[in-house]
Amino acid sequence: MSFRPHSLHDVIGVAPQLRVGAAGVDRRQFLQTSAGVMLGAALAQLTSPLAAGEGMGDLHLATFRVDVSPPIGHSCCGGWIKPVVDYDDPQEAIGLILLGAGKPVVICVVDWTGLLNSAHLAWRTTLAEAVGTTPDRVAVQCVHQHNAPFACLDAQRIVQAQGDLPDIVTPDFFNRCLERIHKAAADAVQKARLVTHVGTGQAKVVGVASNRRIIGPDGKVLHWRSSSTKNPLHHELPEGLIDPWLKTVAFYSGEEKLACCHYYATHPMSYYGDGRVSSDFVGLARKRRQKETPGCMQLYFTGCSGNVAAGKYNDGSKEARVRLTGRIYDAIAASESSLRREAVKTLAWKTVEVLPPPNESLDAEALEKQIGNRQNRVVNRNRPSYMLAYLQRYERKQPIILSALHVGPATMLHLPAESFIEYQLKAQKLAPERFVATAAYGDGGPWYIPTEDAYPQGGYEVTMAFCASKIDGILSEGMRPIVAT
Ligand SMILES: [Zn+2]
């Protein structure tokens, strides 16, 4: 199949805020902001006791992996850094399909910078069609490497209309990826395996994550520590707020491990901007582990890392990439050896739709002028195209979906865009008795998602936050009913 824009409108429908796609929904909850904007609207809950009817033979798992490396010449990170010139290692889309508990559930993770707005919906719709489910039962998360596509079809249409700007994502390549994931997911279903147990484990990562924002005595950002830095002060300053744990959720068939999902919160870049496609240090660690476990699919999810990167421990050298890869690999291996298995008795998939309003500073007319001004650098024309794309998305009321899979003791939470670390720490507090593993970088539409407190502190992330500060309340309230059980 190929990507057909009209099919998206069928999915979005006329009242997307009321859409509850899953059959067997037994509860709806409607939430509204004080401003009267529908924030969220539909909470779909489907709890499937696996023992009902056919007993524990019900739950099956299928996995797929597809190469989604961009072709030579393709834009990286939105078109304002060097395009693809060569390959260090492939970028992959890796997915899990759970069958036998209501309609199938798909969780997919992609080695791209981001999938935003219509592009994110296109991936979810394609995977849903491939396995016979609805798009609200598909989570697609990015790892967020930067020598990679930053795919927004809406921003692409805007820059394409200019005629002189580099592509954001080349539609042909994008459609080929959709065809590949459709085929891979449909084929995988034929080889699904029985799932009997789920395992949870964790290990501390040493010397990788650090907070990017060092706040001064006046309450403003004093130092901004990027993904890599040669500034000795940035190496000396404390780590700041991070989540040191790498968490693993594993699926078993009897004694045999079928898939491991690993979660850790850091921007995944050691260095970039040289046009060489790579899955970078977190992907390289995943691949090293994959080689050792050919029968077990390895997935790595980037947690809430909007304000977290490797800067304290990374000078951007090739040696640093090797070192960081080793540290993530060590944590993956340690986390896997700590796995505790439990028989799976229930599974629940919960979703909530939110539609956070845009940042008041964004003005469509001013953005259009900026994009149209040929004197501006590419970054100052392509980047505003993403901003305009979010404004348009808000106008057409295309919601962002938050979802959580509850399986055995584990809750696998899916959040959008560049959420700050505080959100995943908050999610863990919502369900202290459960093993909560959070993947961010789902729908990338809003770019950075700071906390409300972070807005007055300023700094890069706040200037690149496309939503108003009330997104904090919307996201925090939206998570509550899908995480707390
Ligand atoms: Zn980022």
XYZ file of C-alpha atoms and ligand atoms in Angstrom:
486
model
C 0.000 0.000 0.000
C 1.050 3.597 -0.256
C 0.328 6.571 1.903
C -2.976 8.139 0.922
C -3.712 11.479 2.567
C -7.494 11.053 2.215
C -7.421 7.917 4.315
C -6.018 9.967 7.186
C -9.097 12.162 7.196
C -11.205 9.056 7.486
C -9.235 8.157 10.555
C -9.290 11.625 12.052
C -12.998 11.935 11.375
C -15.121 14.953 12.080
C -14.957 14.767 15.850
C -11.558 13.295 16.633
C -11.751 14.336 20.257
C -14.554 11.835 20.722
C -12.964 8.979 18.852
C -12.641 5.772 20.779
C -11.399 3.190 18.394
C -11.140 0.055 20.452
C -13.915 -2.457 20.616
C -14.958 -3.471 24.085
C -14.391 -0.061 25.593
C -16.020 -0.011 28.952
C -15.332 3.492 30.200
C -15.120 6.985 28.774
C -13.984 10.025 30.564
C -14.145 13.569 29.330
C -11.789 16.225 30.515
C -11.839 19.889 29.720
C -9.387 22.688 30.343
C -10.443 25.831 32.118
C -10.253 27.591 28.767
C -12.879 25.232 27.460
C -10.585 23.578 24.962
C -11.163 19.870 24.671
C -7.977 18.553 26.101
C -8.561 15.228 25.906
C -11.339 13.746 25.654
C -11.633 10.105 25.264
C -10.240 7.581 27.617
C -10.422 4.142 26.194
C -9.848 1.244 28.471
C -9.795 -2.327 27.473
C -8.872 -4.878 30.045
C -8.726 -8.385 28.777
C -8.545 -11.233 31.229
C -6.459 -13.688 29.276
C -7.870 -16.619 31.139
C -11.369 -15.968 29.832
C -12.563 -18.412 27.195
C -9.505 -19.934 25.651
C -7.289 -19.672 28.710
C -3.644 -18.669 28.714
C -3.191 -19.763 25.131
C -4.605 -16.391 24.127
C -1.698 -14.006 24.167
C 0.739 -14.107 21.245
C 3.640 -11.905 20.298
C 5.107 -11.155 16.886
C 8.105 -8.947 16.149
C 9.459 -7.206 13.083
C 12.507 -5.171 12.119
C 12.904 -3.010 9.015
C 15.780 -0.924 7.655
C 14.518 2.675 7.367
C 17.867 4.342 6.610
C 17.412 7.435 4.440
C 18.978 7.458 0.955
C 22.136 9.402 0.016
C 21.314 13.093 -0.230
C 18.285 12.906 2.074
C 17.922 15.691 4.615
C 18.997 15.055 8.191
C 17.250 16.671 11.150
C 14.933 18.855 9.080
C 17.374 19.913 6.378
C 19.594 22.405 8.204
C 22.507 20.064 8.879
C 24.557 18.094 6.350
C 22.426 15.649 4.332
C 23.224 11.932 4.102
C 26.618 11.229 2.522
C 27.356 7.725 3.821
C 26.465 5.012 6.334
C 28.042 3.912 9.598
C 25.210 1.556 10.565
C 21.555 1.275 9.548
C 18.583 3.009 11.146
C 15.828 0.565 11.978
C 12.142 0.459 12.838
C 11.501 -2.357 15.307
C 8.083 -3.449 16.450
C 6.107 -5.706 18.731
C 2.603 -6.936 17.963
C 0.469 -8.376 20.765
C -2.392 -10.578 19.660
C -5.158 -12.268 21.590
C -6.321 -9.556 23.980
C -8.941 -7.653 22.004
C -7.755 -6.122 18.759
C -3.972 -6.283 18.235
C -1.682 -3.790 19.948
C 1.461 -2.573 18.164
C 4.446 -0.827 19.752
C 7.092 0.374 17.312
C 10.355 2.252 17.857
C 12.167 4.068 15.049
C 15.785 5.294 14.752
C 14.680 8.720 13.462
C 14.836 12.228 14.903
C 11.063 12.368 14.987
C 7.703 11.571 13.430
C 5.356 14.506 13.701
C 1.694 15.348 13.138
C 0.322 13.703 9.939
C 3.513 11.648 9.531
C 3.056 10.091 12.970
C -0.582 9.327 12.207
C 0.434 7.815 8.848
C 2.776 5.353 10.586
C 0.148 4.391 13.152
C -2.543 4.036 10.477
C -0.289 1.900 8.274
C 0.668 -0.450 11.100
C -2.972 -0.667 12.210
C -4.080 -1.639 8.696
C -1.269 -4.183 8.426
C -2.321 -6.138 11.513
C -6.085 -5.496 11.578
C -6.397 -3.056 14.433
C -7.196 0.632 14.957
C -4.575 3.445 15.025
C -5.315 4.203 18.685
C -3.895 0.751 19.518
C -0.558 1.576 17.857
C 2.253 3.442 19.633
C 5.124 4.728 17.485
C 8.097 6.232 19.333
C 11.363 7.614 17.944
C 14.846 7.169 19.418
C 15.751 10.743 18.290
C 19.153 10.325 16.605
C 20.024 13.472 14.602
C 21.732 12.231 11.408
C 18.273 10.952 10.580
C 14.905 11.981 9.099
C 12.837 14.441 11.143
C 9.627 13.517 9.379
C 6.743 15.972 9.253
C 4.578 15.743 6.111
C 2.851 19.031 6.943
C 6.120 20.968 7.272
C 7.298 19.202 4.105
C 4.319 20.579 2.169
C 5.139 24.067 3.459
C 8.815 23.994 2.438
C 8.033 22.287 -0.866
C 5.721 25.149 -1.798
C 8.688 27.527 -1.424
C 10.532 25.722 -4.218
C 14.053 26.581 -3.040
C 14.296 24.808 0.323
C 15.717 21.364 1.109
C 13.103 18.702 1.827
C 12.115 17.995 5.424
C 11.328 14.411 4.439
C 11.201 13.179 0.854
C 7.662 11.874 0.214
C 8.860 8.978 -2.000
C 11.230 7.713 0.670
C 8.588 8.186 3.370
C 6.049 6.152 1.371
C 8.598 3.397 0.756
C 9.120 3.143 4.508
C 5.355 2.852 5.018
C 5.238 0.034 2.468
C 8.120 -1.731 4.209
C 6.644 -1.527 7.712
C 3.232 -2.599 6.398
C 4.683 -5.729 4.812
C 6.957 -6.528 7.746
C 4.151 -6.214 10.308
C 1.662 -8.206 8.208
C 4.244 -10.969 7.637
C 5.222 -11.025 11.319
C 1.674 -11.808 12.446
C 1.949 -15.164 10.653
C 4.843 -16.106 12.921
C 3.399 -15.019 16.267
C 4.528 -16.948 19.325
C 2.688 -17.784 22.529
C 3.488 -15.464 25.451
C 3.356 -16.972 28.933
C 5.425 -14.661 31.125
C 6.595 -11.088 31.380
C 9.847 -10.053 33.073
C 10.950 -6.768 34.621
C 14.444 -5.655 35.510
C 16.582 -2.549 35.832
C 20.169 -1.402 36.170
C 21.788 1.935 36.915
C 23.549 3.599 34.021
C 26.833 5.156 35.045
C 28.280 8.198 33.307
C 25.835 8.933 30.477
C 22.907 11.225 31.294
C 23.133 14.796 32.586
C 20.653 17.647 32.735
C 21.129 20.214 29.995
C 19.837 23.152 32.046
C 21.891 24.585 34.895
C 19.785 27.195 36.663
C 21.435 30.293 38.138
C 20.637 32.129 41.380
C 18.176 34.383 39.524
C 16.075 31.366 38.542
C 17.077 31.575 34.867
C 19.122 29.134 32.792
C 22.747 30.044 33.541
C 24.566 27.323 31.595
C 23.137 25.264 28.773
C 24.967 21.943 28.419
C 24.382 20.402 25.003
C 24.738 16.759 23.893
C 28.475 17.140 23.523
C 30.758 19.844 24.817
C 34.466 20.565 25.104
C 33.859 23.143 27.840
C 35.531 21.708 31.008
C 33.054 23.571 33.206
C 30.191 21.638 31.632
C 31.990 18.385 32.420
C 32.496 19.455 36.050
C 29.022 20.744 36.852
C 26.820 18.147 38.599
C 24.546 15.792 36.652
C 21.425 17.577 37.829
C 17.992 15.958 37.594
C 18.040 12.692 35.594
C 16.573 9.190 35.920
C 19.625 6.919 36.342
C 17.735 3.655 35.716
C 17.682 1.688 32.508
C 14.525 -0.412 32.703
C 13.673 -3.580 30.824
C 10.357 -5.282 30.112
C 10.745 -8.755 28.578
C 8.241 -11.142 27.008
C 8.721 -14.899 27.362
C 7.354 -18.076 25.905
C 8.029 -20.467 28.755
C 11.740 -20.143 29.480
C 12.512 -18.581 26.134
C 12.875 -14.820 25.911
C 11.120 -13.461 22.799
C 11.645 -9.722 23.147
C 13.285 -7.194 25.460
C 12.179 -3.565 25.612
C 14.796 -1.291 27.186
C 14.088 2.264 28.355
C 16.533 4.998 29.306
C 16.227 8.776 29.317
C 18.916 10.673 27.440
C 19.285 12.436 24.129
C 21.015 9.721 22.067
C 23.623 11.793 20.218
C 27.361 11.425 20.717
C 28.145 13.486 17.602
C 26.278 14.337 14.414
C 26.239 16.747 11.510
C 28.726 14.764 9.373
C 26.042 13.240 7.118
C 26.825 9.681 8.238
C 23.729 7.630 9.019
C 23.970 5.865 12.364
C 21.788 4.612 15.195
C 24.366 6.330 17.467
C 25.505 5.016 20.838
C 22.164 3.771 22.165
C 21.395 1.992 18.885
C 24.906 0.535 18.714
C 24.482 -0.842 22.245
C 21.129 -2.362 21.236
C 22.720 -3.950 18.156
C 25.598 -5.375 20.170
C 23.074 -7.024 22.495
C 20.989 -8.179 19.503
C 23.966 -10.080 18.108
C 24.241 -12.014 21.369
C 20.512 -12.854 21.485
C 19.482 -13.799 17.934
C 16.179 -15.323 19.088
C 15.146 -12.350 21.208
C 14.191 -9.033 19.576
C 15.934 -6.104 21.253
C 14.148 -2.738 21.366
C 15.505 0.486 22.872
C 13.218 3.399 23.754
C 14.315 6.930 24.605
C 12.596 8.146 27.764
C 11.638 11.724 28.624
C 14.877 13.433 27.621
C 13.855 16.935 26.553
C 16.254 18.356 29.155
C 18.678 15.417 29.408
C 21.738 14.615 27.253
C 25.227 13.137 27.571
C 27.037 16.527 27.706
C 28.722 16.020 31.063
C 30.376 12.823 29.795
C 30.748 13.565 26.099
C 33.322 15.668 24.280
C 31.900 14.668 20.883
C 34.907 12.521 19.911
C 34.769 9.124 18.227
C 36.211 7.615 21.412
C 33.341 9.104 23.400
C 30.817 7.310 21.151
C 32.591 4.012 21.839
C 32.661 4.721 25.588
C 28.983 5.724 25.758
C 27.987 2.666 23.707
C 29.795 0.458 26.225
C 28.044 2.101 29.183
C 24.573 1.630 27.695
C 25.425 -1.922 26.649
C 26.637 -2.738 30.195
C 23.357 -1.449 31.647
C 21.297 -3.416 29.100
C 23.145 -6.615 29.966
C 22.894 -5.961 33.730
C 19.210 -5.105 33.491
C 18.513 -8.292 31.539
C 20.343 -10.402 34.088
C 18.164 -8.882 36.819
C 14.890 -9.848 35.062
C 12.197 -11.413 37.238
C 9.563 -13.473 35.443
C 5.858 -13.595 36.231
C 3.016 -15.434 34.516
C 0.869 -13.055 32.462
C -2.723 -13.008 33.636
C -4.126 -9.700 32.397
C -3.401 -7.130 29.779
C -4.858 -3.654 29.419
C -4.349 -0.972 26.793
C -5.377 2.518 27.818
C -5.353 5.702 25.797
C -6.234 9.332 26.215
C -6.273 12.046 23.565
C -4.987 15.528 24.297
C -4.783 18.668 22.226
C -2.487 21.187 23.922
C -2.841 24.759 22.619
C 0.088 26.388 20.798
C 2.515 28.769 22.449
C 1.039 32.287 22.370
C 4.276 33.545 20.791
C 3.590 31.634 17.558
C 1.941 33.755 14.886
C 1.040 32.172 11.558
C 1.501 35.329 9.496
C 4.922 36.102 10.997
C 6.020 32.485 10.469
C 4.922 32.561 6.828
C 6.979 35.725 6.291
C 10.012 34.144 7.918
C 9.679 30.999 5.787
C 9.236 33.035 2.613
C 12.230 35.304 3.230
C 14.997 33.961 1.015
C 17.586 35.994 2.900
C 17.096 33.766 5.958
C 19.232 30.704 6.547
C 17.629 27.277 5.963
C 17.284 26.639 9.710
C 15.318 29.876 10.056
C 12.927 28.834 7.293
C 12.563 25.051 7.733
C 12.254 25.227 11.525
C 9.388 27.753 11.455
C 7.673 25.366 9.019
C 7.376 22.852 11.868
C 5.900 25.616 14.039
C 3.351 26.505 11.374
C 2.566 22.799 10.983
C 1.673 22.604 14.677
C -0.596 25.673 14.417
C -2.381 24.056 11.471
C -2.677 20.762 13.318
C -4.255 22.534 16.265
C -6.707 24.255 13.914
C -7.814 20.943 12.434
C -8.075 19.449 15.943
C -5.830 16.464 15.368
C -5.246 15.130 18.883
C -2.084 13.658 20.371
C -2.592 10.201 21.789
C -1.062 9.044 25.079
C -1.130 5.305 25.658
C -0.128 2.719 28.225
C 0.155 -1.051 28.016
C -0.366 -2.779 31.353
C 0.971 -6.309 31.215
C 1.720 -8.286 34.357
C 3.600 -5.986 36.766
C 4.728 -3.649 33.969
C 3.231 -0.441 32.635
C 4.732 0.674 29.326
C 3.843 4.346 28.909
C 4.019 6.231 25.604
C 4.406 10.007 25.717
C 4.831 12.561 22.936
C 7.749 14.648 21.707
C 10.629 16.005 23.787
C 8.998 15.683 27.203
C 11.138 16.810 30.129
C 12.486 14.176 32.542
C 10.057 15.369 35.226
C 7.168 13.722 33.339
C 8.524 10.202 33.592
C 9.412 10.690 37.251
C 5.834 11.896 37.773
C 4.474 8.839 35.944
C 6.371 6.505 38.292
C 4.849 8.292 41.293
C 1.349 7.804 39.872
C 1.712 4.029 40.184
C 4.414 3.337 42.805
C 3.417 -0.325 43.077
C 3.947 -0.913 39.363
C 7.029 -1.110 37.165
C 6.542 1.969 35.001
C 8.744 2.219 31.896
C 8.325 5.384 29.829
C 9.046 6.000 26.157
C 8.825 9.591 24.923
C 9.299 10.919 21.372
C 5.934 9.624 20.178
C 4.075 12.241 18.143
C 6.737 14.950 17.840
C 4.366 17.809 16.904
C 4.965 19.971 20.010
C 8.788 19.714 19.938
C 9.966 20.467 23.497
C 7.560 19.863 26.368
C 8.998 21.692 29.390
C 7.341 21.697 32.781
C 5.289 24.746 33.668
C 8.052 25.866 36.082
C 10.659 25.702 33.325
C 8.977 28.262 31.044
C 9.989 31.350 33.103
C 13.556 29.943 33.378
C 14.019 30.442 29.619
C 16.697 28.564 27.689
C 16.746 26.814 24.329
C 14.055 24.218 25.093
C 11.548 26.889 26.098
C 12.166 28.908 22.929
C 11.541 25.708 20.950
C 8.410 24.666 22.870
C 5.560 24.936 20.384
C 2.877 24.597 23.058
C 1.834 26.978 25.800
C 2.885 26.201 29.379
C -0.535 24.729 30.132
C 0.693 21.612 28.294
C 2.157 20.587 31.686
C -1.287 20.362 33.296
C -2.771 18.729 30.207
C -0.084 16.058 29.970
C 0.050 15.448 33.720
C -3.735 15.091 33.971
C -3.822 13.042 30.768
C -1.291 10.531 32.130
C -3.098 10.021 35.411
C -6.020 7.825 34.273
C -3.894 5.691 31.966
C -1.027 5.092 34.401
C -2.781 4.786 37.755
C -4.732 1.549 37.932
Zn 16.052 16.857 21.034
